[in-house]
Amino acid sequence: MNSENEQIIAVPTNIVTGFLGVGKTSAILNLMKHKPDNERWAVLVNEFGEIGVDGSLFEGQRSQQQQVFIREVPGGCMCCAAGLPMQIALNQLLAEAKPDRLLIEPTGLGHPKEVLQVLSSEHYQSVLSLQKTLTLVDARKLSDPRYTGHDTFNQQIAIADTVVGNKVDLYQANEKEQLQSYVEQHGKPHTQVIFAQHGNIDLSEFEGPTAANEQPAHHHHHGHSKPLVSEQPMPESGVLKATNEGEGFVSVGWRFSPDKVFSRQKLVHLLVGLTVERMKAVFITDDGVFGYNLTPDGLTEVELDDCMESRIELISDSLGDKLEEQILSCVTD
């Protein structure tokens, strides 16, 4: 599979899934801090949005994490990408990284069963050793029918070996018990439920074979492949916009050329005021490079080492049309 003819065999592979804004990326970043020094890890991350922000967030925070290789598959649920885009990205990542562990983070709106089917296919049977699938859930969302009535949310629980009740520090009295009861109803017979704060999950929880046995099924391809906006050349205007729609949500995202420097103060003021299901961004600002993450629990900001260009992606059930103007108003003169 690679130039040294060194075969890649039985790479321990975990799927880390969960609905929008539950903390999957934070969990993987935390886990990377505990990577054994002598191991090479690979991360394949998929986003619902067309722009692709997670790759930059991972890259910008891994200066201490040598031997971590990251590949991104933007543009919709990974099941639609589970044909060629996912397999091409995965094959390139395996060849480049020759990893001791592979972590796969499908979008919160993706169908993990389809991803599991690709990974279980004959092509990968000797290459990958499928370990536990972890599904992160925010138990506070069990009172929201937009979650419990969503097929993807329930599918994520149905395929989990371990359900992680994340953000447990924010739960009310009986929300832990509600999650355990929900998993009993919707999960596999022996699904384990554990709880975590800030996505801190012990590496030992990822070890051991998955009980899932997904046989490859037909994929629902859209019958065409479109060029990824994340890889298109930047137009002269220095702004590239992309939208995506599906699973009851819409996404809108922008790429900005690196010569656009944003006012950090104005940017934070704008981002804090957004009413969306999810927002992720990396921005080159007058104070340095920063990554942003907005969920209903609030905005977090983290300083990054570097990024190639500013990018932002928002997901909501509806989005206004003034956003681009508002974001560009934060560019410094």
Coordinates of C-alpha atoms in Angstrom, one line a residue:
M1 CA 0.0 0.0 0.0
N2 CA 3.0 2.3 0.2
S3 CA 6.3 2.9 -1.4
E4 CA 8.3 0.8 1.1
N5 CA 6.1 -2.2 0.3
E6 CA 5.5 -2.4 4.0
Q7 CA 2.1 -4.0 4.4
I8 CA -0.5 -2.3 6.6
I9 CA -2.3 -4.9 8.6
A10 CA -4.9 -4.8 11.3
V11 CA -4.7 -1.1 12.3
P12 CA -6.8 -0.6 15.5
T13 CA -9.7 1.6 14.3
N14 CA -12.3 3.5 16.3
I15 CA -15.3 5.4 15.1
V16 CA -16.1 8.4 17.3
T17 CA -19.6 9.6 16.5
G18 CA -22.3 11.8 18.1
F19 CA -24.8 14.5 17.1
L20 CA -24.0 18.1 16.4
G21 CA -22.0 20.0 19.1
V22 CA -21.6 17.1 21.5
G23 CA -17.8 17.4 21.7
K24 CA -16.4 14.8 19.3
T25 CA -13.5 17.0 18.2
S26 CA -12.6 17.9 21.8
A27 CA -12.6 14.2 22.7
I28 CA -10.2 13.4 19.9
L29 CA -8.0 16.3 20.8
N30 CA -7.9 15.2 24.4
L31 CA -7.1 11.7 23.4
M32 CA -4.2 12.8 21.2
K33 CA -2.6 14.3 24.3
H34 CA -2.3 10.8 25.7
K35 CA -0.9 9.2 22.6
P36 CA 2.1 7.0 23.4
D37 CA 5.2 8.8 22.2
N38 CA 6.3 5.8 20.0
E39 CA 2.9 5.5 18.2
R40 CA 1.8 7.1 14.9
W41 CA -1.9 8.0 14.8
A42 CA -4.2 8.9 12.0
V43 CA -7.5 10.9 12.1
L44 CA -10.0 10.9 9.3
V45 CA -12.6 13.6 9.9
N46 CA -15.8 14.3 8.0
E47 CA -17.9 17.4 8.1
F48 CA -21.5 18.2 7.0
G49 CA -20.4 21.5 5.7
E50 CA -18.6 22.0 2.3
I51 CA -15.8 24.2 3.6
G52 CA -14.0 22.0 6.1
V53 CA -12.8 23.5 9.4
D54 CA -12.0 20.6 11.6
G55 CA -8.8 19.8 9.7
S56 CA -7.4 23.3 10.5
L57 CA -8.5 23.0 14.1
F58 CA -6.7 19.7 14.5
E59 CA -3.6 20.9 12.6
G60 CA -3.4 24.1 14.6
Q61 CA -3.4 22.3 18.0
R62 CA -1.1 19.4 17.3
S63 CA 2.3 21.2 17.6
Q64 CA 3.1 19.0 20.6
Q65 CA 1.4 16.0 19.0
Q66 CA 4.1 14.8 16.6
Q67 CA 3.2 11.7 14.5
V68 CA -0.4 12.6 14.2
F69 CA -1.7 12.6 10.6
I70 CA -5.0 14.2 9.7
R71 CA -7.2 14.0 6.6
E72 CA -10.5 15.7 6.0
V73 CA -13.5 14.7 3.9
P74 CA -15.8 17.8 3.8
G75 CA -19.2 18.1 2.1
G76 CA -22.1 16.1 3.5
C77 CA -22.7 13.0 5.5
M78 CA -19.9 10.5 5.1
C79 CA -22.3 7.9 3.9
C80 CA -22.7 9.9 0.7
A81 CA -18.9 10.3 0.8
A82 CA -18.6 6.7 1.8
G83 CA -18.1 5.8 -1.8
L84 CA -15.0 7.1 -3.4
P85 CA -14.1 10.3 -1.4
M86 CA -14.0 8.5 1.9
Q87 CA -12.1 5.6 0.5
I88 CA -9.6 7.7 -1.4
A89 CA -8.9 9.9 1.7
L90 CA -8.6 6.8 3.9
N91 CA -6.2 5.0 1.5
Q92 CA -4.0 8.1 1.2
L93 CA -4.0 8.6 5.0
L94 CA -3.1 5.0 5.7
A95 CA -0.3 5.0 3.1
E96 CA 1.1 8.3 4.5
A97 CA 0.7 7.7 8.2
K98 CA 1.2 3.9 8.5
P99 CA -0.6 4.4 11.7
D100 CA -0.7 2.4 15.0
R101 CA -4.3 3.7 15.5
L102 CA -6.9 5.2 13.3
L103 CA -9.7 7.5 14.6
I104 CA -12.7 8.3 12.3
E105 CA -15.0 11.1 13.2
P106 CA -18.1 11.2 10.9
T107 CA -20.2 14.4 10.9
G108 CA -22.9 14.7 13.5
L109 CA -25.4 14.4 10.7
G110 CA -23.9 11.4 9.1
H111 CA -25.1 7.8 9.1
P112 CA -22.5 5.8 11.1
K113 CA -23.9 2.5 9.8
E114 CA -22.8 3.3 6.3
V115 CA -19.3 4.2 7.5
L116 CA -19.1 1.0 9.4
Q117 CA -20.2 -0.9 6.3
V118 CA -17.3 0.6 4.3
L119 CA -14.8 -0.2 7.0
S120 CA -16.2 -3.8 7.2
S121 CA -15.9 -4.4 3.5
E122 CA -13.6 -7.0 2.1
H123 CA -11.1 -4.4 1.0
Y124 CA -10.4 -3.3 4.6
Q125 CA -10.8 -6.6 6.4
S126 CA -7.1 -7.3 6.7
V127 CA -6.1 -3.7 6.8
L128 CA -8.2 -2.5 9.7
S129 CA -9.1 -4.1 13.1
L130 CA -12.4 -2.5 14.1
Q131 CA -12.3 -1.6 17.7
K132 CA -15.0 -0.1 19.9
T133 CA -17.4 2.5 18.4
L134 CA -17.9 5.4 20.8
T135 CA -21.0 7.6 20.6
L136 CA -21.0 10.9 22.5
V137 CA -24.4 12.1 23.7
D138 CA -25.5 15.2 25.6
A139 CA -28.2 13.7 27.9
R140 CA -29.8 17.1 28.2
K141 CA -30.9 16.8 24.6
L142 CA -33.1 13.8 25.4
S143 CA -36.0 16.2 26.1
D144 CA -35.7 17.7 22.6
P145 CA -37.7 15.9 19.9
R146 CA -35.4 17.3 17.2
Y147 CA -32.9 14.8 18.6
T148 CA -34.9 11.8 19.8
G149 CA -37.0 11.9 16.6
H150 CA -34.0 12.1 14.3
D151 CA -33.0 8.8 12.7
T152 CA -29.3 9.7 12.7
F153 CA -29.3 10.4 16.5
N154 CA -30.9 7.0 17.2
Q155 CA -28.7 5.2 14.7
Q156 CA -25.6 6.6 16.5
I157 CA -26.8 5.1 19.7
A158 CA -27.8 1.8 18.0
I159 CA -24.3 1.1 16.7
A160 CA -22.4 2.2 19.8
D161 CA -20.3 -0.2 21.9
T162 CA -20.0 2.6 24.4
V163 CA -22.2 5.6 24.8
V164 CA -20.4 8.5 26.5
G165 CA -22.7 11.0 28.4
N166 CA -20.5 14.0 27.7
K167 CA -20.8 17.4 29.5
V168 CA -22.0 15.5 32.6
D169 CA -21.0 18.6 34.7
L170 CA -24.0 20.4 33.1
Y171 CA -26.7 17.8 33.8
Q172 CA -29.7 18.2 36.0
A173 CA -30.7 15.7 38.7
N174 CA -31.9 12.6 36.8
E175 CA -30.5 13.2 33.3
K176 CA -27.8 10.5 33.8
E177 CA -30.5 7.9 34.5
Q178 CA -32.6 9.1 31.5
L179 CA -29.6 8.5 29.3
Q180 CA -29.0 5.0 30.7
S181 CA -32.7 4.2 30.2
Y182 CA -32.7 5.6 26.6
V183 CA -29.6 3.5 25.7
E184 CA -31.3 0.4 27.1
Q185 CA -34.2 1.0 24.7
H186 CA -32.3 2.0 21.6
G187 CA -28.8 0.5 22.0
K188 CA -27.4 -3.0 21.6
P189 CA -27.9 -5.4 24.5
H190 CA -24.5 -4.9 26.1
T191 CA -23.9 -1.3 25.3
Q192 CA -21.8 0.3 28.1
V193 CA -22.7 3.8 29.3
I194 CA -20.0 6.0 30.8
F195 CA -19.9 9.8 31.6
A196 CA -17.3 12.4 30.8
Q197 CA -16.6 16.1 31.2
H198 CA -15.0 18.1 28.3
G199 CA -14.6 15.0 26.3
N200 CA -12.0 13.5 28.6
I201 CA -12.2 9.8 27.9
D202 CA -9.6 7.3 28.9
L203 CA -7.7 5.6 26.1
S204 CA -8.6 2.2 27.6
E205 CA -12.3 2.9 26.7
F206 CA -11.3 2.7 23.0
E207 CA -9.6 -0.7 23.3
G208 CA -11.3 -4.0 22.5
P209 CA -13.1 -5.3 19.4
T210 CA -16.4 -3.8 18.3
A211 CA -19.6 -5.9 18.7
A212 CA -21.0 -4.3 15.5
N213 CA -21.2 -6.5 12.5
E214 CA -22.3 -4.4 9.6
Q215 CA -22.3 -6.2 6.3
P216 CA -21.8 -4.0 3.3
A217 CA -25.1 -2.8 1.9
H218 CA -26.0 -0.6 -1.1
H219 CA -24.9 3.0 -0.7
H220 CA -27.3 5.8 -1.5
H221 CA -25.1 7.7 -4.0
H222 CA -26.3 11.0 -5.3
G223 CA -25.3 9.9 -8.8
H224 CA -22.8 12.7 -9.3
S225 CA -19.6 13.9 -7.7
K226 CA -19.0 17.6 -7.3
P227 CA -15.6 19.3 -6.8
L228 CA -14.9 20.0 -3.1
V229 CA -15.2 23.7 -2.3
S230 CA -12.6 23.2 0.3
E231 CA -10.0 22.5 -2.4
Q232 CA -11.1 25.0 -5.1
P233 CA -8.8 27.9 -6.0
M234 CA -9.6 31.2 -4.3
P235 CA -11.3 33.7 -6.5
E236 CA -9.9 37.3 -6.9
S237 CA -12.5 38.6 -4.4
G238 CA -10.8 36.5 -1.7
V239 CA -14.1 35.0 -0.6
L240 CA -15.6 31.6 -1.4
K241 CA -19.0 30.6 -0.1
A242 CA -20.6 27.1 -0.1
T243 CA -23.9 25.7 1.2
N244 CA -25.2 22.2 1.9
E245 CA -28.6 20.9 2.9
G246 CA -29.9 17.6 4.3
E247 CA -31.2 15.7 7.4
G248 CA -33.3 18.7 8.3
F249 CA -30.4 21.2 8.5
V250 CA -28.6 23.6 6.3
S251 CA -25.0 24.6 6.4
V252 CA -23.2 27.7 5.1
G253 CA -19.5 28.3 5.1
W254 CA -16.9 30.7 3.7
R255 CA -13.2 30.5 2.9
F256 CA -11.3 33.8 3.1
S257 CA -7.9 34.5 1.5
P258 CA -5.0 34.8 4.0
D259 CA -4.5 38.5 3.3
K260 CA -7.8 39.2 5.0
V261 CA -7.0 39.9 8.6
F262 CA -9.9 40.1 11.0
S263 CA -10.4 42.1 14.2
R264 CA -10.5 39.6 17.0
Q265 CA -12.6 41.9 19.1
K266 CA -15.2 42.5 16.4
L267 CA -15.2 38.8 15.5
V268 CA -15.9 37.5 19.0
H269 CA -18.7 40.1 19.4
L270 CA -20.3 38.8 16.2
L271 CA -19.8 35.1 16.9
V272 CA -21.2 35.3 20.5
G273 CA -24.4 36.7 19.1
L274 CA -25.1 34.0 16.5
T275 CA -28.2 31.8 17.0
V276 CA -27.2 28.6 15.3
E277 CA -27.1 24.9 16.1
R278 CA -23.3 24.8 15.5
M279 CA -20.5 27.0 14.4
K280 CA -16.8 26.2 13.9
A281 CA -14.2 28.6 12.5
V282 CA -10.5 29.4 12.2
F283 CA -9.5 33.0 11.7
I284 CA -6.4 34.9 11.1
T285 CA -6.8 38.0 13.4
D286 CA -4.9 41.1 14.4
D287 CA -4.0 39.1 17.6
G288 CA -2.9 35.9 16.0
V289 CA -4.6 32.7 14.7
F290 CA -7.7 31.5 16.7
G291 CA -10.1 28.6 16.5
Y292 CA -13.7 29.1 17.5
N293 CA -16.4 26.7 18.5
L294 CA -20.0 27.7 19.2
T295 CA -22.7 25.4 20.7
P296 CA -25.8 26.2 22.7
D297 CA -23.5 26.1 25.7
G298 CA -21.5 29.1 24.5
L299 CA -18.4 30.1 22.5
T300 CA -15.0 28.8 23.1
E301 CA -11.8 30.3 21.7
V302 CA -8.4 28.5 21.4
E303 CA -5.1 30.0 20.1
L304 CA -3.7 28.0 17.1
D305 CA -0.1 27.8 15.9
D306 CA -1.1 28.6 12.3
C307 CA -3.6 28.1 9.5
M308 CA -3.5 28.5 5.8
E309 CA -6.6 30.8 5.6
S310 CA -9.7 31.8 7.6
R311 CA -12.7 29.5 7.4
I312 CA -16.1 29.4 9.0
E313 CA -18.9 26.9 8.9
L314 CA -22.4 27.3 10.4
I315 CA -25.2 24.7 10.8
S316 CA -28.7 25.6 11.6
D317 CA -32.3 24.8 10.6
S318 CA -32.4 28.2 9.0
L319 CA -29.8 30.8 8.2
G320 CA -30.0 34.5 7.5
D321 CA -28.6 36.1 4.4
K322 CA -26.7 39.0 6.1
L323 CA -23.9 36.8 7.5
E324 CA -21.3 37.3 4.9
E325 CA -21.6 41.1 5.1
Q326 CA -21.4 40.9 8.9
I327 CA -18.3 38.7 8.8
L328 CA -16.5 40.9 6.2
S329 CA -17.2 43.9 8.4
C330 CA -14.8 42.4 10.9
V331 CA -11.8 42.7 8.5
T332 CA -9.3 45.2 9.7
D333 CA -8.5 48.2 7.4

